[in-house]
PDB file of C-alpha atoms in Angstrom:
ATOM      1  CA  UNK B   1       5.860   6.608 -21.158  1.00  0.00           C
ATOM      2  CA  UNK B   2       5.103   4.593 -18.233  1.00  0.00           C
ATOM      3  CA  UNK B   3       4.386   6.192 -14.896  1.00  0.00           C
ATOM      4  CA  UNK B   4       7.411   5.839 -13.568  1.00  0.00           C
ATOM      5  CA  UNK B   5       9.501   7.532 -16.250  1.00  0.00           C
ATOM      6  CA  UNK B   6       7.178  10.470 -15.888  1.00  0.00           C
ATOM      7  CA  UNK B   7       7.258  13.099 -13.299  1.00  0.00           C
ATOM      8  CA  UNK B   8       7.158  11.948  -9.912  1.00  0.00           C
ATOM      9  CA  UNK B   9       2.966  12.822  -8.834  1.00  0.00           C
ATOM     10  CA  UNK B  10       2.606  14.090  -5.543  1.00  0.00           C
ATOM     11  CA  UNK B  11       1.330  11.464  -2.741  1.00  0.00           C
ATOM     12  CA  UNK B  12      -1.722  13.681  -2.271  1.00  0.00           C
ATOM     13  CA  UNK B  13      -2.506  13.304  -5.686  1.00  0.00           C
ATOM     14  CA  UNK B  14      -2.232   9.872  -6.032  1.00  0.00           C
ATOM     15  CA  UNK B  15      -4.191   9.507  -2.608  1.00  0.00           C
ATOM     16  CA  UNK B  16      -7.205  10.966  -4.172  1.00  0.00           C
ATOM     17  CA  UNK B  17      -7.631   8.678  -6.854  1.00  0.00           C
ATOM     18  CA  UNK B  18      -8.247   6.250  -4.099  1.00  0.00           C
ATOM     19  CA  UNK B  19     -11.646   7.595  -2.082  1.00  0.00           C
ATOM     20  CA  UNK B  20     -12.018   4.578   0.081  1.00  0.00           C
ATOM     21  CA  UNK B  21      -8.412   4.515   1.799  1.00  0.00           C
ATOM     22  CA  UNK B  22      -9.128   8.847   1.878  1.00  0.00           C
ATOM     23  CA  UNK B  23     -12.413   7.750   3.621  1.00  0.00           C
ATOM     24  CA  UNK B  24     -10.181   5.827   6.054  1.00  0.00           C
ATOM     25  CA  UNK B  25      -8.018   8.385   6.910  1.00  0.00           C
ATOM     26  CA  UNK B  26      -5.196   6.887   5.104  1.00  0.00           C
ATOM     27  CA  UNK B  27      -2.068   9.128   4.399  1.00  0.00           C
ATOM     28  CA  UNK B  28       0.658   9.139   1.899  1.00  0.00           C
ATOM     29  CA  UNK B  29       3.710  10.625   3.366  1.00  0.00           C
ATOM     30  CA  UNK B  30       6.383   9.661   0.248  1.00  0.00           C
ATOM     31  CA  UNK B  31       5.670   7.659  -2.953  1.00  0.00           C
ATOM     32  CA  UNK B  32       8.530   6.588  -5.192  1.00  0.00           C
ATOM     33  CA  UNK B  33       9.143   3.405  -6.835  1.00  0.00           C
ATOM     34  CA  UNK B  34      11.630   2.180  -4.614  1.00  0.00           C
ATOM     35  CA  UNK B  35       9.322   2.870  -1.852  1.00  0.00           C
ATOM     36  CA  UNK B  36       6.357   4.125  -0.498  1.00  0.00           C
ATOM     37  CA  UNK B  37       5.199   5.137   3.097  1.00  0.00           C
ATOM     38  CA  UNK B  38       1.984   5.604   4.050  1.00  0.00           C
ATOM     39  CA  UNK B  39       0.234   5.810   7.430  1.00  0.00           C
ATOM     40  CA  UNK B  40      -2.881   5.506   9.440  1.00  0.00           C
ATOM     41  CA  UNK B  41      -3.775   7.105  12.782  1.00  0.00           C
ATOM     42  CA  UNK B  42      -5.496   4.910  15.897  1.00  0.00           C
ATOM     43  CA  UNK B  43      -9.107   5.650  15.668  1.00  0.00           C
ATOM     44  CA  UNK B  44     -11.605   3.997  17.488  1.00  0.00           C
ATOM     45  CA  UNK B  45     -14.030   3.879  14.977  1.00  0.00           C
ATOM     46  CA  UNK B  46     -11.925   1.549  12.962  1.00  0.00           C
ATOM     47  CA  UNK B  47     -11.118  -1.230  16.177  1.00  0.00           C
ATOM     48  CA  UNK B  48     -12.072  -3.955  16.752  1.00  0.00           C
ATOM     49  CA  UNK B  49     -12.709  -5.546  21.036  1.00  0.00           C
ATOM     50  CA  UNK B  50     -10.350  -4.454  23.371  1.00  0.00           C
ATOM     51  CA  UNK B  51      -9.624  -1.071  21.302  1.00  0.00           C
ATOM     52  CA  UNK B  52      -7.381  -2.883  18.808  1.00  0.00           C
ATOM     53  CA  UNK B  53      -7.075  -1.726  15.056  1.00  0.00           C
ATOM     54  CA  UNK B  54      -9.344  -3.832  12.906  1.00  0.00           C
ATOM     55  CA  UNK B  55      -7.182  -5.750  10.472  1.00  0.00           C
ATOM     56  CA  UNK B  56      -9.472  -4.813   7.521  1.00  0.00           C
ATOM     57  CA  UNK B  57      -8.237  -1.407   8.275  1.00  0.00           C
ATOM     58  CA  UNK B  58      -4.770  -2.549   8.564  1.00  0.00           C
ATOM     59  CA  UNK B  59      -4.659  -4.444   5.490  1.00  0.00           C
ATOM     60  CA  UNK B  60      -7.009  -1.532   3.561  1.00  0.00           C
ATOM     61  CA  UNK B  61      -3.460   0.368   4.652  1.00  0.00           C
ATOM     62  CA  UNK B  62      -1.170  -1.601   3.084  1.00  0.00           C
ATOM     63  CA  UNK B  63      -3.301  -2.647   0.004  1.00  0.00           C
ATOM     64  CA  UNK B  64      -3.320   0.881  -0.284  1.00  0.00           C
ATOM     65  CA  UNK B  65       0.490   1.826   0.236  1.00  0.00           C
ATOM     66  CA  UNK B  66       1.483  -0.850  -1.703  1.00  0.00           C
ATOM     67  CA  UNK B  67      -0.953  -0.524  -4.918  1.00  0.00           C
ATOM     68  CA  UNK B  68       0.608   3.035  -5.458  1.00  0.00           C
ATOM     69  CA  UNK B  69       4.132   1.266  -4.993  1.00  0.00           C
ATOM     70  CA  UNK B  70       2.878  -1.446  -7.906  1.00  0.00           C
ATOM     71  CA  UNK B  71       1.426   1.799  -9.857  1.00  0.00           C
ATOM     72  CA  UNK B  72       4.693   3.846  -9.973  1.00  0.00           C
ATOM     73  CA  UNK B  73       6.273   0.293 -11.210  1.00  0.00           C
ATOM     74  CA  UNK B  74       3.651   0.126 -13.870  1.00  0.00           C
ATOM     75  CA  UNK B  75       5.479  -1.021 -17.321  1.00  0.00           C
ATOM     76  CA  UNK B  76       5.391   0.978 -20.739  1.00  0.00           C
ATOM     77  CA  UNK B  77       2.271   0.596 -21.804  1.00  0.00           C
ATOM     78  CA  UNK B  78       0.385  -0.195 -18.807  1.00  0.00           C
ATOM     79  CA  UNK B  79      -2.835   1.228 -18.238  1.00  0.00           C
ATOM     80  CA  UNK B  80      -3.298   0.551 -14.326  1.00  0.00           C
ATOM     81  CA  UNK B  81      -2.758  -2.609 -11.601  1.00  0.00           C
ATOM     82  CA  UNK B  82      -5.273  -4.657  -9.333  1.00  0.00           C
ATOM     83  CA  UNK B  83      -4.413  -6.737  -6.627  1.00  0.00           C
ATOM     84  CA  UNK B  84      -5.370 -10.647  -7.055  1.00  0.00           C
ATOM     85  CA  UNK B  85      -4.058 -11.738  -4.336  1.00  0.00           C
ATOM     86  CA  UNK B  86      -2.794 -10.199  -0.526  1.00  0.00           C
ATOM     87  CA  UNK B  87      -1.802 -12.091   2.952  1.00  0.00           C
ATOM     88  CA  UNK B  88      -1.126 -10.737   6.100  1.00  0.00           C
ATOM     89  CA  UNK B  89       0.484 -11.976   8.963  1.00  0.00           C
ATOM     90  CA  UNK B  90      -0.817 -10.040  12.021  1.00  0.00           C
ATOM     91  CA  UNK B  91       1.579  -9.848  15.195  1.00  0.00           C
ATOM     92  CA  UNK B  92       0.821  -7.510  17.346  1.00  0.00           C
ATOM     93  CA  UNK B  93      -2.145  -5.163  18.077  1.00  0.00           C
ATOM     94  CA  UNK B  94      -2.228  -1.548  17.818  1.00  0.00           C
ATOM     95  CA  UNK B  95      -4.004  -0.183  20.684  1.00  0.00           C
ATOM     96  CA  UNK B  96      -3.058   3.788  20.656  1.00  0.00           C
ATOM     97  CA  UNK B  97      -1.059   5.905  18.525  1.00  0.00           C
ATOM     98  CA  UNK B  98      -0.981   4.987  14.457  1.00  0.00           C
ATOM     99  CA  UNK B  99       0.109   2.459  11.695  1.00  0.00           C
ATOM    100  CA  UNK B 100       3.005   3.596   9.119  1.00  0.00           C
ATOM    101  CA  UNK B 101       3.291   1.064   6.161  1.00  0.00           C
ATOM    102  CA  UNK B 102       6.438   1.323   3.471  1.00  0.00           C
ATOM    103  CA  UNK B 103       5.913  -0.743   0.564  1.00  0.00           C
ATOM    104  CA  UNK B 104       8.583  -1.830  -2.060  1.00  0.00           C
ATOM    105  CA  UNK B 105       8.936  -4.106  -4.933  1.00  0.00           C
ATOM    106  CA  UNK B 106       9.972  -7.818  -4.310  1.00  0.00           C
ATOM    107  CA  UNK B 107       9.043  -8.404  -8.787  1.00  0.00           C
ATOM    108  CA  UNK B 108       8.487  -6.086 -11.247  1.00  0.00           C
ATOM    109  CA  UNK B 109       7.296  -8.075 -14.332  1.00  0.00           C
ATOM    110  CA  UNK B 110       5.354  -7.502 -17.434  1.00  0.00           C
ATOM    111  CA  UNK B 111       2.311  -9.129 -15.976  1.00  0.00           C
ATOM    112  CA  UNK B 112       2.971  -9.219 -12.230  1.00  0.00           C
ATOM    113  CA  UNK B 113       4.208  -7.264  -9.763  1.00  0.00           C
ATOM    114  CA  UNK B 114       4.560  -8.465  -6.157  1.00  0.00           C
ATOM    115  CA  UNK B 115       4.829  -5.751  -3.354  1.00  0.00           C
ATOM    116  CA  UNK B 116       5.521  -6.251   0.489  1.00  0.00           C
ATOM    117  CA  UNK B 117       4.699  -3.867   2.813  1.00  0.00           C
ATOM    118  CA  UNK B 118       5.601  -3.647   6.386  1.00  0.00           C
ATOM    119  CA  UNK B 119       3.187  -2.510   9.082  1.00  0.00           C
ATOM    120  CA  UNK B 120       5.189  -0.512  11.923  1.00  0.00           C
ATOM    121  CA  UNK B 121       3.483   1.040  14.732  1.00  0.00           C
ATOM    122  CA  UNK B 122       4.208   4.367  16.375  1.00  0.00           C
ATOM    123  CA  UNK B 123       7.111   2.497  18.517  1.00  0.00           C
ATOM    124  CA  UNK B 124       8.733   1.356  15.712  1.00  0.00           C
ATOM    125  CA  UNK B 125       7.478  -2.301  16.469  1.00  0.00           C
ATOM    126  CA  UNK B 126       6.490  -4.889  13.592  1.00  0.00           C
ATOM    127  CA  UNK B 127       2.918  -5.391  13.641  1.00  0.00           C
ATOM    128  CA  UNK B 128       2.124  -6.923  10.597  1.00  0.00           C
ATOM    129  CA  UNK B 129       3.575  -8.004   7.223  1.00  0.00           C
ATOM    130  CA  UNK B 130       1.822  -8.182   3.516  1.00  0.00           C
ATOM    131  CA  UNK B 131       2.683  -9.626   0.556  1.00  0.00           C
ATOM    132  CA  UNK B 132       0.935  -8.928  -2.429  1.00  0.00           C
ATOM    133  CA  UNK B 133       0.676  -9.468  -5.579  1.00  0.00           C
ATOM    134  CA  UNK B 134      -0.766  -6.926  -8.440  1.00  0.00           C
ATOM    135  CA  UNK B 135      -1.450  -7.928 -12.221  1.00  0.00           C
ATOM    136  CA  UNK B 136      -0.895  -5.245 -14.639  1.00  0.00           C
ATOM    137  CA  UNK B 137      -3.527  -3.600 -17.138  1.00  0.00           C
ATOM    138  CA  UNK B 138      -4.228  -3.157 -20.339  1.00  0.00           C
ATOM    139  CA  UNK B 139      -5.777  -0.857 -22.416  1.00  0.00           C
ATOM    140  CA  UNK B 140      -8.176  -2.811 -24.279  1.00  0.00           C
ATOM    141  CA  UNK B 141      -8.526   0.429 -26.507  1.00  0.00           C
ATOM    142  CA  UNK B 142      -8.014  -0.664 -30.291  1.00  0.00           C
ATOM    143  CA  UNK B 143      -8.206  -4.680 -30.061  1.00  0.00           C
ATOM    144  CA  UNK B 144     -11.014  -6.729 -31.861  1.00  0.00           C
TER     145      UNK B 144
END
């Protein structure tokens, strides 16, 4: 049974098989396969000059967001995904308040799945965009 035919996991739960984006002070608000919504709050500790949000941390968000979105798409059989490849476009800053990101599928394949995820501040304004793209694995448990 893939994960998505099981019973839907809690956000929380799938948040803590992910320490770093914890460590960040990511959050998962609502995790489906259709969509998933995330957020992250303005810290300083994670800007950049001028008080801005560091785009590692904004794209550490939506990696994050949008690998549980890929996860909860996983096929039968599947064991896990990994991104190999993610591009943001950046276009605006986020000086004060937080980051939500909601994810959803643009492919769900055998091999690939692609995910965008759009970066919204706490106005409501786009601030970024990502596209990525997430190979499924494996088990490699019983080949030669």
């Amino acid at each position: 049974m893939s994960p998505s035919e099981q019973a839907a996991p809690k956000p929380g739960d799938l948040l803590a098989t992910m320490p770093f984006a914890a460590g960040l002070g990511v959050e998962l608000h609502e995790a489906t396969p259709e969509r998933t919504v995330g957020g992250l709050t303005w810290s300083r500790d994670l800007c950049t000059a001028g008080g801005a949000l560091h785009g590692g941390a904004l794209m550490a968000l939506a990696d994050s967001v949008g690998a549980v979105c890929a996860y909860l798409n996983l096929p039968e059989g599947a064991s896990g995904t990994s991104t190999v490849e993610s591009k943001t476009n950046f276009l605006r800053a986020v000086t004060s308040g937080g980051v939500r990101a909601t994810a959803r599928p643009l492919h769900v394949g055998g091999t690939l799945l692609v995910v965008q995820t759009d970066l919204r501040d706490h106005k409501d304004r786009l601030v970024g965009q990502t596209t990525q793209t997430q190979i499924v694995l494996r088990s490699s448990a019983g080949r030669a």
